Amino acid sequence: SSAIDACETSNGGCSAKAECRRTTPGNRVCVCNAGYTGDGIVCIEINPCLENNGGCDRNAECTQTGPNQAVCNCLKGYSGDGKRCTYISLCSQNNGGCSEFAICNDTEQTERTCTCKHNYIGDGFKCRGNIFQELLRDSNTSRFYFHLEALSIRDIAGPGPFTLFVPRTDILNSDPRVKDWIARGTMAQVLRYHMVGCASLLYNDLTTITNITSLHGDPIHIRYSQNSLVLNNKAEVVLSDAVGTNGVIHVINQILVP
């Protein structure tokens, strides 16, 4: 009769994750399969992550995917293949999303702070300089800036504080009276009538005031009703509270005439 095959039934008593190998007649050894460890009777999956982080970078997460198999993924704030991960500086890309007039500081892997530079004011994401500079940066108010420049009106470049009511660019461009005022030499007075000195008045402040004196000298009448702020019974405030270092800009939809 043929020799007894010790591996014939139920894998010779070896683990299902082992190979039963015949040795001498009636004897066998159990050898754990690749990726498993043990005595062959009991075989346990090897978890490569338990040793040396599975060969992953120390700033990566090792995840077991099978017997002695794993993947490496870089942690948040790092980039690479998992075997090597490099720190991503948030500030290195697009100033970290901060304003161009702000300083970006990497604080932690996934954090950064935005701080407005000296001579600028804001939350770091929006930073404004003095209101004279700011007029030029917004197409709604840039025409007003050019009129001031043409007449060398520099009042609002000073320390302030000022409150400005700026007729929108399209209004200044389309109002036929502007050419007339320039020709007559009265444009400077008209422009100064849109400026208030000694106070930086926000929209909410204006809702509680009825009259304020302009740099021109004449008062501006203010009326607040039905959620709208109207100057001299005709010009409505359409954009408000652009706060600069030396005052605030409000945009209006009519020219104020002293």
Coordinates of C-alpha atoms in Angstrom, one line a residue:
S1 CA 0.0 0.0 0.0
S2 CA 1.1 3.5 -0.7
A3 CA 2.6 5.6 2.1
I4 CA 0.1 7.6 4.2
D5 CA -0.2 11.2 2.9
A6 CA -0.2 13.3 6.0
C7 CA -1.5 16.3 4.0
E8 CA -4.4 14.5 2.4
T9 CA -7.2 15.5 4.7
S10 CA -8.1 19.0 6.0
N11 CA -4.7 20.4 4.9
G12 CA -2.9 18.1 7.3
G13 CA -4.2 20.1 10.3
C14 CA -2.2 23.1 9.0
S15 CA -3.8 26.6 9.0
A16 CA -5.9 27.4 5.9
K17 CA -3.3 30.2 5.3
A18 CA -0.5 27.6 5.3
E19 CA 1.0 25.1 2.9
C20 CA 1.2 21.5 4.1
R21 CA 4.4 19.8 2.9
R22 CA 5.0 16.0 3.1
T23 CA 8.3 15.0 4.5
T24 CA 8.9 11.4 5.5
P25 CA 6.0 9.0 5.1
G26 CA 3.2 10.0 7.4
N27 CA 4.8 13.2 8.4
R28 CA 4.4 16.8 7.3
V29 CA 5.4 20.4 8.0
C30 CA 3.1 23.4 7.9
V31 CA 4.6 26.6 6.3
C32 CA 2.6 29.9 6.5
N33 CA 1.9 31.5 3.2
A34 CA 3.6 34.6 2.0
G35 CA 2.4 37.6 3.9
Y36 CA 1.6 35.5 7.0
T37 CA 3.5 34.7 10.1
G38 CA 3.2 31.8 12.7
D39 CA 4.0 28.2 13.3
G40 CA 1.9 26.9 10.4
I41 CA -0.9 25.6 12.6
V42 CA -1.8 29.2 13.4
C43 CA -0.9 31.9 10.7
I44 CA -1.6 35.6 11.2
E45 CA -1.5 38.3 8.6
I46 CA 1.6 40.4 8.8
N47 CA 0.8 44.1 9.2
P48 CA 3.7 46.0 7.7
C49 CA 2.5 49.2 9.3
L50 CA 3.5 48.0 12.8
E51 CA 7.2 48.3 11.9
N52 CA 8.9 51.5 10.8
N53 CA 5.5 52.9 9.7
G54 CA 5.5 50.4 6.9
G55 CA 8.3 52.2 5.1
C56 CA 6.1 55.3 4.8
D57 CA 7.3 58.8 5.4
R58 CA 6.8 59.9 9.1
N59 CA 4.4 62.5 7.8
A60 CA 2.3 59.8 6.0
E61 CA -0.3 57.4 7.2
C62 CA 0.3 53.7 6.6
T63 CA -2.8 51.7 5.9
Q64 CA -2.8 47.9 5.7
T65 CA -4.5 46.6 2.5
G66 CA -3.8 42.9 2.7
P67 CA -1.3 40.4 4.2
N68 CA 2.0 42.2 4.4
Q69 CA 0.6 44.9 2.0
A70 CA 0.1 48.5 2.7
V71 CA -0.3 51.9 1.1
C72 CA 1.2 55.2 2.2
N73 CA -0.7 58.5 2.1
C74 CA 0.8 61.9 3.0
L75 CA -1.0 63.6 5.8
K76 CA -3.0 66.8 5.2
G77 CA -0.6 69.7 4.6
Y78 CA 2.0 67.5 2.9
S79 CA 2.5 66.3 -0.6
G80 CA 4.3 63.4 -2.2
D81 CA 4.0 59.7 -2.9
G82 CA 3.7 58.6 0.7
K83 CA 7.2 57.2 0.8
R84 CA 8.4 60.8 0.8
C85 CA 6.2 63.7 1.9
T86 CA 7.1 67.4 1.8
Y87 CA 5.4 70.2 3.7
I88 CA 3.2 72.4 1.7
S89 CA 3.5 76.0 2.7
L90 CA 0.1 77.6 2.3
C91 CA 1.8 81.1 2.0
S92 CA 3.9 79.9 -1.0
Q93 CA 0.9 79.8 -3.3
N94 CA -1.0 83.0 -4.1
N95 CA 0.1 84.6 -0.8
G96 CA -2.0 82.0 1.0
G97 CA -5.2 83.7 -0.2
C98 CA -4.3 86.8 1.8
S99 CA -4.6 90.3 0.3
E100 CA -1.7 91.5 -1.8
F101 CA -1.2 94.1 0.9
A102 CA -1.0 91.6 3.6
I103 CA 1.7 89.4 5.1
C104 CA 0.9 85.6 5.1
N105 CA 2.4 83.6 8.0
D106 CA 2.4 79.8 8.0
T107 CA 1.4 78.9 11.6
E108 CA 0.8 75.1 11.5
Q109 CA 0.7 72.5 8.7
T110 CA -2.8 73.5 7.6
E111 CA -3.1 77.0 9.1
R112 CA -1.9 80.4 8.2
T113 CA -2.6 84.0 9.3
C114 CA -3.1 87.1 7.1
T115 CA -2.1 90.5 8.5
C116 CA -2.4 93.8 6.7
K117 CA 0.9 95.5 6.1
H118 CA 1.9 98.8 7.7
N119 CA -0.2 101.7 6.4
Y120 CA -3.1 99.3 5.4
I121 CA -6.2 98.4 7.3
G122 CA -8.5 95.4 7.1
D123 CA -8.9 91.7 8.0
G124 CA -5.9 90.5 6.1
F125 CA -8.0 89.1 3.2
K126 CA -9.1 92.7 2.2
C127 CA -6.6 95.4 3.1
R128 CA -7.1 99.0 2.2
G129 CA -4.6 101.9 2.2
N130 CA -5.7 105.6 2.5
I131 CA -9.0 106.5 0.8
F132 CA -7.2 108.6 -1.9
Q133 CA -5.3 105.4 -3.1
E134 CA -8.5 103.3 -2.7
L135 CA -10.5 105.5 -5.1
L136 CA -8.2 104.5 -7.9
R137 CA -8.5 100.7 -7.1
D138 CA -12.2 100.5 -7.7
S139 CA -13.7 101.2 -11.1
N140 CA -16.8 102.7 -9.4
T141 CA -14.7 105.5 -7.9
S142 CA -11.7 105.8 -10.2
R143 CA -13.3 108.7 -12.2
F144 CA -13.7 110.8 -9.0
Y145 CA -10.0 110.2 -8.4
F146 CA -9.0 111.5 -11.8
H147 CA -11.1 114.6 -11.3
L148 CA -9.3 115.2 -7.9
E149 CA -5.9 114.7 -9.5
A150 CA -6.6 117.0 -12.5
L151 CA -7.4 119.8 -10.0
S152 CA -4.6 118.8 -7.6
I153 CA -7.1 118.3 -4.7
R154 CA -5.0 116.4 -2.2
D155 CA -7.1 117.0 1.0
I156 CA -8.0 113.3 1.4
A157 CA -4.4 112.1 1.2
G158 CA -3.9 113.7 4.7
P159 CA -4.4 112.0 8.1
G160 CA -8.2 112.6 8.2
P161 CA -10.5 111.0 9.2
F162 CA -12.7 111.8 6.2
T163 CA -16.1 110.6 4.9
L164 CA -16.4 110.5 1.1
F165 CA -19.6 110.4 -1.0
V166 CA -18.4 109.4 -4.4
P167 CA -20.6 109.7 -7.5
R168 CA -20.2 106.5 -9.4
T169 CA -17.9 106.6 -12.5
D170 CA -20.8 106.2 -15.0
I171 CA -22.6 109.2 -13.4
L172 CA -19.6 111.4 -13.6
N173 CA -19.0 110.4 -17.2
S174 CA -22.5 110.9 -18.3
D175 CA -23.6 114.1 -16.5
P176 CA -23.3 117.0 -19.0
R177 CA -22.8 119.6 -16.2
V178 CA -19.3 118.3 -15.4
K179 CA -17.8 119.8 -18.6
D180 CA -19.5 123.1 -17.8
W181 CA -18.2 123.1 -14.2
I182 CA -14.7 122.4 -15.3
A183 CA -14.9 125.2 -17.9
R184 CA -16.3 127.7 -15.3
G185 CA -13.6 126.7 -12.8
T186 CA -16.2 125.5 -10.2
M187 CA -15.5 121.8 -10.4
A188 CA -13.1 121.9 -7.3
Q189 CA -16.0 123.3 -5.2
V190 CA -18.4 120.6 -6.4
L191 CA -15.8 117.8 -5.6
R192 CA -15.1 119.2 -2.1
Y193 CA -18.9 119.2 -1.5
H194 CA -18.6 115.4 -1.6
M195 CA -16.1 115.3 1.3
V196 CA -16.6 115.5 5.0
G197 CA -13.7 116.2 7.4
C198 CA -13.0 115.2 11.0
A199 CA -15.2 112.1 11.0
S200 CA -15.2 108.6 9.5
L201 CA -18.9 108.0 9.3
L202 CA -20.1 104.5 8.5
Y203 CA -23.5 103.7 7.0
N204 CA -25.0 103.0 10.4
D205 CA -23.7 106.4 11.7
L206 CA -25.3 108.2 8.8
T207 CA -28.7 106.7 9.4
T208 CA -28.9 108.7 12.7
I209 CA -27.7 112.1 11.3
T210 CA -29.7 114.7 9.4
N211 CA -27.1 117.3 8.4
I212 CA -23.3 117.2 8.0
T213 CA -20.9 120.0 6.8
S214 CA -18.8 119.3 3.8
L215 CA -15.2 120.5 3.2
H216 CA -16.8 123.0 0.7
G217 CA -18.6 124.5 3.6
D218 CA -22.2 123.8 2.6
P219 CA -24.2 121.3 4.6
I220 CA -25.3 117.9 3.2
H221 CA -28.8 116.9 4.2
I222 CA -29.3 113.2 5.0
R223 CA -32.5 111.3 5.1
Y224 CA -32.9 107.6 6.0
S225 CA -36.1 105.8 5.2
Q226 CA -37.3 102.5 3.9
N227 CA -33.7 101.0 4.2
S228 CA -32.3 103.7 2.0
L229 CA -29.9 106.6 2.7
V230 CA -30.6 109.6 0.6
L231 CA -28.5 112.8 0.4
N232 CA -30.1 116.1 -0.5
N233 CA -33.3 114.3 -1.3
K234 CA -31.8 112.9 -4.6
A235 CA -28.5 111.0 -4.3
E236 CA -28.8 107.5 -2.9
V237 CA -26.0 105.6 -1.2
V238 CA -25.6 102.5 -3.4
L239 CA -22.3 101.1 -1.9
S240 CA -21.0 101.8 1.5
D241 CA -18.4 101.4 4.2
A242 CA -15.1 100.9 2.2
V243 CA -12.9 101.7 5.2
G244 CA -9.4 103.0 4.5
T245 CA -6.7 104.1 6.9
N246 CA -7.9 107.7 6.9
G247 CA -11.6 107.4 6.4
V248 CA -14.5 105.8 4.6
I249 CA -15.9 105.8 1.1
H250 CA -19.6 105.6 0.2
V251 CA -20.7 105.4 -3.5
I252 CA -23.7 107.5 -4.6
N253 CA -25.8 107.5 -7.8
Q254 CA -26.1 111.3 -8.3
I255 CA -23.7 114.3 -8.1
L256 CA -24.2 116.5 -5.1
V257 CA -24.4 120.2 -6.1
P258 CA -23.6 122.9 -3.5

